[in-house]
Coordinates of C-alpha atoms in Angstrom, one line a residue:
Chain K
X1 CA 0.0 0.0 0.0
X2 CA 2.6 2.5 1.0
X3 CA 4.6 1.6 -2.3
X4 CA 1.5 2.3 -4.4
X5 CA 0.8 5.9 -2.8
X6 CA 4.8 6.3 -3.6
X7 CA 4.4 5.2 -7.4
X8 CA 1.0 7.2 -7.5
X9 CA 3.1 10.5 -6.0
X10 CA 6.4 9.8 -8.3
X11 CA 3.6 9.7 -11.4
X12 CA 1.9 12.9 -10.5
X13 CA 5.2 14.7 -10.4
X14 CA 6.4 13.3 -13.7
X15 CA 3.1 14.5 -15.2
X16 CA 3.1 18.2 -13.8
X17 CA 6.7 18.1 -15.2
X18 CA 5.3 17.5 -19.0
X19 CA 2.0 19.7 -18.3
X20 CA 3.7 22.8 -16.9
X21 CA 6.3 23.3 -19.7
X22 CA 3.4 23.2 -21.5
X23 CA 1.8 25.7 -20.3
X24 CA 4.6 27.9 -20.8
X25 CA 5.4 26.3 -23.9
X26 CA 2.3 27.3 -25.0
X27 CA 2.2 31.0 -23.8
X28 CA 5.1 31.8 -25.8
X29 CA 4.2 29.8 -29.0
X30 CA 1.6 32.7 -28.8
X31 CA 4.4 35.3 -29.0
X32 CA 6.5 33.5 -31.4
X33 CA 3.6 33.1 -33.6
X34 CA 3.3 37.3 -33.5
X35 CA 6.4 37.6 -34.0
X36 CA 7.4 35.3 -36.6
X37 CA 4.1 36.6 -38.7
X38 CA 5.1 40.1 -37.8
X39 CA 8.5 39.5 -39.6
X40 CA 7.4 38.0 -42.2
X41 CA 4.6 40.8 -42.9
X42 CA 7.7 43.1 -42.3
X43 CA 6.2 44.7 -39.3
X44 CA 7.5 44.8 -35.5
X45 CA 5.3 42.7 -33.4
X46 CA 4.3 43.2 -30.3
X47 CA 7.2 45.5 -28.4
X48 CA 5.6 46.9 -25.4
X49 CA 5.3 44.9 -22.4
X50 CA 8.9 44.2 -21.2
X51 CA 12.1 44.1 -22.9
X52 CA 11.3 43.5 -26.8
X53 CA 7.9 42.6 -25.1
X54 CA 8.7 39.3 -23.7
X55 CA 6.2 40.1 -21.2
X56 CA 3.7 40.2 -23.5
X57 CA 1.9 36.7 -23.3
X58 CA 2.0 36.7 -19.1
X59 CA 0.1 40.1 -19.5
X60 CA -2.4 38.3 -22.1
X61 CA -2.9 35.6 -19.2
X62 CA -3.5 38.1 -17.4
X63 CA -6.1 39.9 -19.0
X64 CA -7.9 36.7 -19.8
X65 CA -8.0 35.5 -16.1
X66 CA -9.9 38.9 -14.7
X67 CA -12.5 39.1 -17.3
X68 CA -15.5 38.3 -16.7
X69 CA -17.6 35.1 -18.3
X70 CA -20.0 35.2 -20.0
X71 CA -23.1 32.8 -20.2
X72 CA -25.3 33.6 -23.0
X73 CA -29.4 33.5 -22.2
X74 CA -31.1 30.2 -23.2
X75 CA -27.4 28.5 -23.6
X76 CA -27.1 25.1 -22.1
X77 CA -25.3 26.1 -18.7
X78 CA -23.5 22.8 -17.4
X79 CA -22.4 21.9 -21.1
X80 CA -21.2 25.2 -22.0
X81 CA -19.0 25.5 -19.4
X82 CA -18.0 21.9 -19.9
X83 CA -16.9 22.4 -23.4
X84 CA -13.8 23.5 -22.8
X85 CA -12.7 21.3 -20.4
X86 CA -13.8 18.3 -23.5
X87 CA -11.3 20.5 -25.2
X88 CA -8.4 21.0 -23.1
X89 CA -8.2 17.5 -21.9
X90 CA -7.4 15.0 -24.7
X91 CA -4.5 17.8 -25.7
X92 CA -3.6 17.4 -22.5
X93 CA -3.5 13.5 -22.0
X94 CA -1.9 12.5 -24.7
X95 CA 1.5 13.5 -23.8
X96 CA 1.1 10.4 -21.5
X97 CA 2.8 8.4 -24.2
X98 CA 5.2 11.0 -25.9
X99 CA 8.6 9.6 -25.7
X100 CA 11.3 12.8 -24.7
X101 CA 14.1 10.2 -24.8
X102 CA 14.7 6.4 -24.4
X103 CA 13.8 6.8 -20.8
X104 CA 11.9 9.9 -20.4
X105 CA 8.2 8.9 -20.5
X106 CA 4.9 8.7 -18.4
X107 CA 3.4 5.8 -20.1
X108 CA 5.3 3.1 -22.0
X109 CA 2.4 1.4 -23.2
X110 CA 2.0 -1.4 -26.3
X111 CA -0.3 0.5 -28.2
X112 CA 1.2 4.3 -27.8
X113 CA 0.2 4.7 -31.5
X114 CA -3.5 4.0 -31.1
X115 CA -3.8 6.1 -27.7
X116 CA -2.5 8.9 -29.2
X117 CA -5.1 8.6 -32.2
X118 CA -7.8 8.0 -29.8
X119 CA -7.2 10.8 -27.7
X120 CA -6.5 12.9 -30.2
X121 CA -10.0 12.1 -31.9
X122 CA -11.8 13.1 -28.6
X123 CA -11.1 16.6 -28.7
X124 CA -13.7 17.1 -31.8
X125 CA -16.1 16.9 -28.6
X126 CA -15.1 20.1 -27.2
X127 CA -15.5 21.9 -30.0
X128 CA -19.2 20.1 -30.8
X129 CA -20.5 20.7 -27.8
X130 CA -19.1 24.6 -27.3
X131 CA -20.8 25.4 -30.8
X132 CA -24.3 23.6 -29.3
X133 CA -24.4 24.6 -26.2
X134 CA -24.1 28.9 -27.0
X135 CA -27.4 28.5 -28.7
X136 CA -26.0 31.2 -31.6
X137 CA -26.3 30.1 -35.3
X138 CA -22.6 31.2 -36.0
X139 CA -20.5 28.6 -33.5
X140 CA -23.3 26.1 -34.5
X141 CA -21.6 26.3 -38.1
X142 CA -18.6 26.5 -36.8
X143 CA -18.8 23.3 -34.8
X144 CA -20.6 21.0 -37.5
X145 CA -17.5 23.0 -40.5
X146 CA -15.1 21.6 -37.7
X147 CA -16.6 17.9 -37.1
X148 CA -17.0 16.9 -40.8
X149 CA -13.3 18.4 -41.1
X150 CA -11.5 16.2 -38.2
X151 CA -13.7 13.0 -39.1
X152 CA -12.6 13.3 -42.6
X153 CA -8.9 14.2 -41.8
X154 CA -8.7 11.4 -38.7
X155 CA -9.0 8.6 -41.8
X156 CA -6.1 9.9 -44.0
X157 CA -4.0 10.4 -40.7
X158 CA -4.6 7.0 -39.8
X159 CA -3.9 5.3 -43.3
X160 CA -0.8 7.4 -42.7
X161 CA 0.0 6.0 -39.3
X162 CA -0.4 2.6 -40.4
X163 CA 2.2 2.3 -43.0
X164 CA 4.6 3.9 -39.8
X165 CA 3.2 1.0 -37.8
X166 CA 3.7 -1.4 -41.0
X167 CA 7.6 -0.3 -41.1
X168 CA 8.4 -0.1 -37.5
X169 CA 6.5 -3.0 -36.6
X170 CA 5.3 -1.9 -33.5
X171 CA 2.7 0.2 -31.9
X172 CA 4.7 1.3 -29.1
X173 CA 6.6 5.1 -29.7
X174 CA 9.8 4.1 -28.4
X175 CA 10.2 0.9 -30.7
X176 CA 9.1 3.5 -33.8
X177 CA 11.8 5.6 -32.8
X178 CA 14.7 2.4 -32.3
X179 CA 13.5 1.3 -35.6
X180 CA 14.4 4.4 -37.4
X181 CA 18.2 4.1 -35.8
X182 CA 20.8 4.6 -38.4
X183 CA 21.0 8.5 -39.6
X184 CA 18.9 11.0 -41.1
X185 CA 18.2 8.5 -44.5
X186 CA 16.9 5.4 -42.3
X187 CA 14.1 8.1 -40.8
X188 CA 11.1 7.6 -41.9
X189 CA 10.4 10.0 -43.8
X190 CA 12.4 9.1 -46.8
X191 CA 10.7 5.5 -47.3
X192 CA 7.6 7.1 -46.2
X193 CA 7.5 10.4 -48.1
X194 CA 4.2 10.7 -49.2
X195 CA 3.0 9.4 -45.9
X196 CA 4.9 12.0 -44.3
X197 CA 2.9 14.9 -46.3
X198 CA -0.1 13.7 -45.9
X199 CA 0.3 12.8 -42.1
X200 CA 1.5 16.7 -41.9
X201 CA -1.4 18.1 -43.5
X202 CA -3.9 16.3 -41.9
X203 CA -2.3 17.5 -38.7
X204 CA -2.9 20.9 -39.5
X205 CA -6.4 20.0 -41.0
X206 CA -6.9 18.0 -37.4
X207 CA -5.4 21.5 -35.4
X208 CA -8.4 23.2 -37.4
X209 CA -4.8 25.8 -38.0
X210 CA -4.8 27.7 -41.0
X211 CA -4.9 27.3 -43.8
X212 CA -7.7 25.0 -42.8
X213 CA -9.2 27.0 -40.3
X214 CA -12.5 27.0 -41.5
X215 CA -14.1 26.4 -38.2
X216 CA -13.7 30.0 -37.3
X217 CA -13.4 31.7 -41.0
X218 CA -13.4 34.9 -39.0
X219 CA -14.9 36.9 -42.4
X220 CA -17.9 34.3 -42.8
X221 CA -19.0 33.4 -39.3
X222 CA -17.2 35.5 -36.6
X223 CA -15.3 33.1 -34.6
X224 CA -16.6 29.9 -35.0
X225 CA -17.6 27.7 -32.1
X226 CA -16.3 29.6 -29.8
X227 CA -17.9 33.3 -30.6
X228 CA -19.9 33.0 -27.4
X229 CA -16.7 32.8 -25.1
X230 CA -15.3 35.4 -23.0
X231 CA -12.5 35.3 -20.9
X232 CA -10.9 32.0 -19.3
X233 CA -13.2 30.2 -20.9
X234 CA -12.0 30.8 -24.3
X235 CA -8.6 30.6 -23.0
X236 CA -9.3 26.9 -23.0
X237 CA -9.5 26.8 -26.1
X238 CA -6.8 28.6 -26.8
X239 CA -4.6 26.8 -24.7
X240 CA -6.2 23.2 -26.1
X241 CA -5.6 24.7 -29.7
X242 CA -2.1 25.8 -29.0
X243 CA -1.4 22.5 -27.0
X244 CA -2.8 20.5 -29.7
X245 CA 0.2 22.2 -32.4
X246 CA 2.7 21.2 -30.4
X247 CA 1.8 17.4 -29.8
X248 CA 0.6 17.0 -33.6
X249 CA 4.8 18.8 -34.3
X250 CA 6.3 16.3 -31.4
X251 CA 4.1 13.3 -33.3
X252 CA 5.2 14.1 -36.6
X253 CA 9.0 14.2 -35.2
X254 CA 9.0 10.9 -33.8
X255 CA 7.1 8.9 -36.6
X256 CA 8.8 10.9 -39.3
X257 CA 12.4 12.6 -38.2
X258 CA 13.4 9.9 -35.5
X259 CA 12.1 11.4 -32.9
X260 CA 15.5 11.4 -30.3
X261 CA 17.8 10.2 -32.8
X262 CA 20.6 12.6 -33.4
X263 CA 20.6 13.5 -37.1
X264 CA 25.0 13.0 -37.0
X265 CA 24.1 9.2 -36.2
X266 CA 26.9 7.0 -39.0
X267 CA 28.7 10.0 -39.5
X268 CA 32.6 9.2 -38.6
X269 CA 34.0 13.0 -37.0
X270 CA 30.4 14.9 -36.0
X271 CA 28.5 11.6 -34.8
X272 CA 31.3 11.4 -31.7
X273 CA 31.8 15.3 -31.8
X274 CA 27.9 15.8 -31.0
X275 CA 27.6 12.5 -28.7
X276 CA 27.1 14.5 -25.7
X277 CA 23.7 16.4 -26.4
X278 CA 20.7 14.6 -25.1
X279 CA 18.3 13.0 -27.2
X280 CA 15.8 15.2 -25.8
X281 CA 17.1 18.5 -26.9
X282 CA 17.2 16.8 -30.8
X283 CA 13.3 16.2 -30.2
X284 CA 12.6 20.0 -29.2
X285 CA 14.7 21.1 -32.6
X286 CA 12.8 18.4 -35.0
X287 CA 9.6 19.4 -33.3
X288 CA 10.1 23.3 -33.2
X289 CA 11.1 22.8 -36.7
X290 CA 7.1 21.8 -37.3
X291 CA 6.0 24.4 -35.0
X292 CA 7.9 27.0 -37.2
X293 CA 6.0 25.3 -40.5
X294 CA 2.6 26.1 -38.3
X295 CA 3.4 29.1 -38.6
X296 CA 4.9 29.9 -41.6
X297 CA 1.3 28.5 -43.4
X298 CA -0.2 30.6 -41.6
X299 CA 1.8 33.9 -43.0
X300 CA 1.6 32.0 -46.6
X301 CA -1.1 30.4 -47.8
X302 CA -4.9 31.9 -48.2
X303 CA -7.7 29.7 -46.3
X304 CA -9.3 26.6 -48.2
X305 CA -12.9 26.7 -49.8
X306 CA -15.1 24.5 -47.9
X307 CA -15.9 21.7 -51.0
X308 CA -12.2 22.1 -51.1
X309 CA -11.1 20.9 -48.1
X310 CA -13.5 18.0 -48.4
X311 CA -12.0 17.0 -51.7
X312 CA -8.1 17.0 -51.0
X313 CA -9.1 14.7 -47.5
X314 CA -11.5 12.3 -49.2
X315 CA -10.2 12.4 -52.9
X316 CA -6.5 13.2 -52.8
X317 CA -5.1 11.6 -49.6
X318 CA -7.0 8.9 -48.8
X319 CA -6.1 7.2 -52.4
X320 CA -2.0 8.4 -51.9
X321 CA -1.8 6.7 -48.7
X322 CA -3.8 3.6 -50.1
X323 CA -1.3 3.0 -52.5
X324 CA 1.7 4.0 -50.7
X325 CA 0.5 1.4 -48.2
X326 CA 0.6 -1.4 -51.0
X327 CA 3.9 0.0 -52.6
X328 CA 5.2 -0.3 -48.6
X329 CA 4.2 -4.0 -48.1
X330 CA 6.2 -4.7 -51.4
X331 CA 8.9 -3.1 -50.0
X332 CA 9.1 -4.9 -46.7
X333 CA 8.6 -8.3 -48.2
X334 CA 11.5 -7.2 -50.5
X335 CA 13.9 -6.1 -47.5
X336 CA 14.3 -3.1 -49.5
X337 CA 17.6 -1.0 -47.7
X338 CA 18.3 0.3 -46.0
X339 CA 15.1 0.6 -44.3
X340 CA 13.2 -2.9 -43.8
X341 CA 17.1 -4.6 -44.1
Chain H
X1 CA -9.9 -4.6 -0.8
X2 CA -7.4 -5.0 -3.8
X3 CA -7.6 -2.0 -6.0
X4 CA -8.3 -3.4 -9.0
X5 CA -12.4 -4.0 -6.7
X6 CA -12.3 -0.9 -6.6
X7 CA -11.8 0.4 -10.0
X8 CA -14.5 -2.5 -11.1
X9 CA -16.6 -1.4 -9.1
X10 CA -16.5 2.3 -9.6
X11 CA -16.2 1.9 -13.3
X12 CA -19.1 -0.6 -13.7
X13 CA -21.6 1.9 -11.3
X14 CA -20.4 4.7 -13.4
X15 CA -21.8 2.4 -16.9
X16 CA -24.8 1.4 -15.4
X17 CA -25.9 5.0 -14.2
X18 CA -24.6 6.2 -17.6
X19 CA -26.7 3.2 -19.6
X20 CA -29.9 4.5 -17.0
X21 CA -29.5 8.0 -17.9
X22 CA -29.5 7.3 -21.7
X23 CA -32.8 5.9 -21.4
X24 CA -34.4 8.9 -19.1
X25 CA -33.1 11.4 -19.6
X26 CA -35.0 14.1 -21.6
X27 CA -32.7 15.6 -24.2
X28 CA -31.5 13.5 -26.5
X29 CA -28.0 15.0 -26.7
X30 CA -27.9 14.8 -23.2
X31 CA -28.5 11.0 -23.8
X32 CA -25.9 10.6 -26.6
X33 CA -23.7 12.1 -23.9
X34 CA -24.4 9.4 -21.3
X35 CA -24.1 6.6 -24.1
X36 CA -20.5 8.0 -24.3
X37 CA -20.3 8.3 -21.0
X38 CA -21.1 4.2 -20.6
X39 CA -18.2 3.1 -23.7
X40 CA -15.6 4.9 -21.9
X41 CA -16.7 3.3 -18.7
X42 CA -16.8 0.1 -20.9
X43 CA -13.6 0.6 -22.2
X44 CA -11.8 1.3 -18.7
X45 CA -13.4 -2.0 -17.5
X46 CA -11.6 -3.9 -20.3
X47 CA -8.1 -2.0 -19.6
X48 CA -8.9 -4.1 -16.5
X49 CA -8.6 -7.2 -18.2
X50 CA -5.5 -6.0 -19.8
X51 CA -7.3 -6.0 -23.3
X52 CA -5.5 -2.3 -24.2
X53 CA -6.6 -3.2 -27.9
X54 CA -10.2 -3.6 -28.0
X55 CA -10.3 -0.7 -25.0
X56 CA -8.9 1.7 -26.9
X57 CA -10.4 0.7 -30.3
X58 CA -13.9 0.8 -28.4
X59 CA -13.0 4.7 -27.5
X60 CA -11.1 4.8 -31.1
X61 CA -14.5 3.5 -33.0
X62 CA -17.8 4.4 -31.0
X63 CA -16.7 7.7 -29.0
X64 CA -14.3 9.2 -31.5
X65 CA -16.5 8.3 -34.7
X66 CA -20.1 6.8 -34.4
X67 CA -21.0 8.7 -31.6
X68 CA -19.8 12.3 -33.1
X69 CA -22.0 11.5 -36.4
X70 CA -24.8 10.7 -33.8
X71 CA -24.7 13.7 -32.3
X72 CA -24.2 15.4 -35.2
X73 CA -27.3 14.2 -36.3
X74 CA -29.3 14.4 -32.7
X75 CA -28.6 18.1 -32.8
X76 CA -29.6 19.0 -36.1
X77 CA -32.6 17.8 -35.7
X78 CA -35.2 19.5 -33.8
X79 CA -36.7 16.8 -32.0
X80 CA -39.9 16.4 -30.3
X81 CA -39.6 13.7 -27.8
X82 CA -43.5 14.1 -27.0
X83 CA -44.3 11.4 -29.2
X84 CA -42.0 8.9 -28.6
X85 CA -42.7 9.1 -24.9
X86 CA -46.3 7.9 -25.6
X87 CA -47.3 4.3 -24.6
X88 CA -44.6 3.9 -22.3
X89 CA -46.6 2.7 -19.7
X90 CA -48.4 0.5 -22.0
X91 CA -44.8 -1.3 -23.1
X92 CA -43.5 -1.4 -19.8
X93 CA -44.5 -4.9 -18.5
X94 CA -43.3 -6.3 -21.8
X95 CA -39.5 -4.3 -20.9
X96 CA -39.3 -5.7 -17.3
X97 CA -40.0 -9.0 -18.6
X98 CA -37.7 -8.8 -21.6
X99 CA -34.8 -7.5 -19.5
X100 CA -35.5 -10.2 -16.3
X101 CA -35.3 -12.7 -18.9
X102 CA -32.0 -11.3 -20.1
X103 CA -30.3 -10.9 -16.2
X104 CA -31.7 -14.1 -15.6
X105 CA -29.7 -15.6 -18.4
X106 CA -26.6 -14.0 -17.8
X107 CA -26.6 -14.6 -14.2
X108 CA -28.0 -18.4 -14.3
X109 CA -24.6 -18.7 -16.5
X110 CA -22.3 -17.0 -14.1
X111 CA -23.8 -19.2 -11.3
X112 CA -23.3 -22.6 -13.1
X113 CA -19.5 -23.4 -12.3
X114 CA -19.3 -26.3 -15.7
X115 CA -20.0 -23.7 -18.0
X116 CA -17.2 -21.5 -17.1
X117 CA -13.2 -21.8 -18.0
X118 CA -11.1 -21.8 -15.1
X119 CA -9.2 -18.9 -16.2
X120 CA -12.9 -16.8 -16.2
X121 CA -12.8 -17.3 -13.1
X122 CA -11.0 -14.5 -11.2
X123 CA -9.3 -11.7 -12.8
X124 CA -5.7 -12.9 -15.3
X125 CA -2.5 -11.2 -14.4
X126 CA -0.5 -11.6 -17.4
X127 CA 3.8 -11.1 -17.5
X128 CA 5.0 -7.9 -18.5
X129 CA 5.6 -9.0 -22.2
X130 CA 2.3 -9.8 -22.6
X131 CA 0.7 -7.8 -25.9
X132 CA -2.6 -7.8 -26.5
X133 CA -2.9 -6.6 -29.8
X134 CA -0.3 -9.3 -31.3
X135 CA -2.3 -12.3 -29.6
X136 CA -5.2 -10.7 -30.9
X137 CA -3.5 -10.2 -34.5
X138 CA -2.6 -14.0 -34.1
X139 CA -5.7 -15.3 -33.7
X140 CA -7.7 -12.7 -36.5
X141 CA -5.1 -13.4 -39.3
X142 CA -4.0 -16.8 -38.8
X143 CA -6.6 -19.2 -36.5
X144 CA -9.9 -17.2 -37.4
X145 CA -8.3 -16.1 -41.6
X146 CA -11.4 -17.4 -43.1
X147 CA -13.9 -16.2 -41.0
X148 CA -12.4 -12.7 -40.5
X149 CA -12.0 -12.1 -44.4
X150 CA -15.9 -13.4 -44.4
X151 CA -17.2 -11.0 -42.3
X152 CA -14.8 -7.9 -44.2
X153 CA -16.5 -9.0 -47.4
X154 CA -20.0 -9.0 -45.7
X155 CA -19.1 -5.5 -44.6
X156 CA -18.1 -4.9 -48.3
X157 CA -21.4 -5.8 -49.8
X158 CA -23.2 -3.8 -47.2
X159 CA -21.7 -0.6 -48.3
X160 CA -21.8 -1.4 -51.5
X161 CA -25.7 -2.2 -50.7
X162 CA -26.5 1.2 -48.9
X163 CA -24.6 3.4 -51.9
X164 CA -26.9 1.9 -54.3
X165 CA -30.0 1.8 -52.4
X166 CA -29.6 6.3 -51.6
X167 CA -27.6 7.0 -55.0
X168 CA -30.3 8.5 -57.2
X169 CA -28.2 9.0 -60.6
X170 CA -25.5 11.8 -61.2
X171 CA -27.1 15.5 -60.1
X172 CA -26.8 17.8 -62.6
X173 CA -24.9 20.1 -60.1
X174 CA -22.8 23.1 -61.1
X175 CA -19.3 21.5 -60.3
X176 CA -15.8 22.5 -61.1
X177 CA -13.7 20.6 -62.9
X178 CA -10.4 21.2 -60.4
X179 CA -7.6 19.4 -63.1
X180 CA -9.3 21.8 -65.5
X181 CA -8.9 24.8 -63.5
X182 CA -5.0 23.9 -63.1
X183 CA -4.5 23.6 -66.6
X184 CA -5.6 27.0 -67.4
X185 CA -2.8 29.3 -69.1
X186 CA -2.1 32.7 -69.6
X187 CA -3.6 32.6 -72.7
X188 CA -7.3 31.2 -71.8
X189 CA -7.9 34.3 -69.6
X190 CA -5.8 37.1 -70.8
X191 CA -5.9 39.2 -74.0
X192 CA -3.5 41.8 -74.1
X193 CA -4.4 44.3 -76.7
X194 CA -2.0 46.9 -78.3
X195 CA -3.0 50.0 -79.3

């Protein structure tokens, strides 16, 4: 009994230590996404709070947690305010799985892969619920754009996950990483390539991020499902949102770029020459690397036409991976290398 | 009391409240709620039996898809439950004895010690190597082959059946023709004209 209260302690400090960073993590994504877009808009950002204002996102916290919520008349009280708890939590458990490094990880469990896709898959209630319960027309359109989007997109993203599963032969993160061991060519995204795009995409289809951000086309229906939120209750979803990005840029960079690997690995001179970073710290580079792509589409590319969006999921992707998957089981029964050697 | 008792037990109360709500309550989103309520109380109860597979492929399946198109659907629609609430007094009886017939069943089984396996007995603790989902691969694609493929092409034909049965010929929609857009050159759209 006293060992189980021990284990139980030791498990809630490992996950404050992933949920925490987060938090922060996820506060100045905010400012780095200002930033960045600011640059590449050639304009300045936001300057004023603190030095270079890199006090900017604590005073948006701020401001969020003293103002006031707001529950429309005739809304649905208990699941309104539920929402965005639906939302915030499945961002927030899956990182139970997420490997950080060979070691470094809450849950080691078989079937990491199909956790992370269920979890993931939950958070669509959030966002159902939100645009019900305000009882306004606009986050009702918002909510049913954003279902139909992450149903469709869940289907190409798991096609995609199964020919990672097919060449790893393993549900379990840490054995996808191990099996991509070898240097930046045995990653998975080489054997995998058109996988790899479509996995991305449908990531930032699944984030509901632009461009795909119909679910809140700010010039056609406000906000989306969330129109009717004020204060720290929209800061769920802001934080579930942001949260969200980073796990979908963490699960791209361990099925795709190796996840902990170091990208020097069969390299004679840099392989020993970088031996002493952590594994972790080549995670947080591969993943910020997606972050940075979040971002960058968003400064770049105009947002999707509904019929569109519906198209490129059901019409485009979901053949690609089809056939890539039957192109991959050739391959593996070939021992093709130096992949499935 | 060991504390996998407990988690049974809080997890199968949890269900059967859930399951009792779907049928009472009023609003039928908040009973698609409750249904999902009651699969993820399903689901933890199978994590019990160390079946991580079909748990998660039960939240995977009914809560992330089925149940989002059901409530999809329950909230479109403006429902009036009036109707639907009529004669239940009349159906009742029929109910109680439908179900008592059911628990009796399930219980008369539980009770009669031939019919069960040893290792249904009490609760399996499996070694730490134990995977679920390859035993479970095992048996789908080699013991069970025939059967499995079977029931995929039963599946097959009963797509294939409800297509056919709602497709009512090609609409004569005003669709564009993407590749065709692509292909478009300078030369389709523009006409420069010197003076």
């Amino acid at each position: 009994m006293h060992e189980m209260i021990l284990t139980t302690l030791w498990t809630v400090v490992k996950i404050l230590c992933v949920v925490l960073p987060l938090f922060g993590a996820v506060a100045y994504l905010t400012f780095a996404e200002r930033k960045i877009i600011a640059y590449m808009q050639a304009r300045l950002g936001p300057n004023r709070v603190g030095p270079k204002g890199w006090l900017q996102p604590i005073a948006d916290v701020m401001k969020m947690f003293f103002k006031e919520v707001i529950i429309p008349t005739n809304a649905n009280r208990y699941l309104f305010l539920l929402a965005p708890i639906f939302a915030l939590a499945p961002a927030l458990a899956a990182w139970a799985v997420i490997p950080f490094s060979a070691t470094m990880v809450i849950a080691n469990i078989n079937a990491g892969v199909l956790y992370v896709l269920t979890i993931t898959s939950l958070g669509v209630y959030g966002i159902i619920i939100a645009g019900w319960a305000s009882n306004s027309k606009y986050a009702f359109l918002g909510a049913l754009r954003s279902s139909a989007q992450i149903i469709s997109y869940e289907i190409a993203m798991g096609f995609a996950l199964v020919g990672v599963l097919m060449a790893a032969g393993s549900l379990n993160l840490n054995q996808i990483i191990t099996a991509q061991q070898g240097g930046i060519i045995h990653w998975y995204w080489l054997p995998l390539f058109p996988l790899f795009i479509v996995h991305w995409i449908s990531a930032v289809a699944e984030t509901n991020r632009s461009p795909f951000d119909l679910a809140e086309g700010e010039s056609e229906i406000v906000a989306g499902f969330h129109v009717e939120y004020a204060g720290i209750s929209f800061g769920l979803f802001f934080l579930a949102e942001y949260a969200n990005m980073i796990l979908m840029a963490f699960l791209a960079a361990i099925f795709y770029l190796g996840g902990w690997l170091s990208p020097f690995q069969g390299i004679p001179v840099l392989e020993e020459f970088f031996a002493f970073v952590p594994g972790i710290v080549w995670l947080f580079i591969k993943a910020g690397f997606f972050i940075f792509l979040y971002l960058w589409f968003r400064a770049t590319f105009p947002r999707y036409r509904y019929d569109q969006l519906m198209r490129l999921g059901w019409k485009v992707f979901i053949p690609v991976t089809i056939v890539w998957l039957v192109v991959l089981a050739v391959a593996i029964k070939l021992d093709l290398g130096p992949w499935f050697a | 009391m060991p504390v996998e008792k407990v988690i049974f037990y809080c997890f199968a109360a949890l269900m059967l409240f859930a399951a009792f709500m779907v049928i009472t309550s009023r609003h039928p989103v908040r009973a698609v709620l409750f249904l999902v309520l009651s699969f993820i109380s399903a689901s933890a109860l199978w994590l019990l039996l160390e079946a991580e597979f079909l748990a998660i492929i039960l939240v995977l399946v009914y809560v992330g898809a089925v149940m989002v198109l059901f409530l999809f659907v329950v909230m479109m629609l403006n429902m009036n439950t009036a109707p639907l609430k009529e004669g239940f007094s009349r159906y009742l009886p029929l109910g109680i004895l439908i179900g008592v017939l059911f628990a009796g069943q399930v219980i008369w089984l539980l009770l009669d010690n031939q019919a069960l396996l040893p290792e249904w007995r009490s609760l399996q603790r499996h070694a730490a190597d134990y995977n679920n989902t390859e035993i479970l691969g095992r048996a789908l694609y080699s013991d069970y082959l025939y059967p499995f493929e079977i029931a995929g092409v039963i599946l097959l034909v009963a797509i294939v059946a409800a297509i056919a049965l709602t497709f009512r010929g090609t609409k004569s929609s005003r669709k564009q023709n993407i590749s065709e857009q692509v292909k478009v050159t300078k030369a389709d759209r523009l006409r420069i004209i010197k003076d």
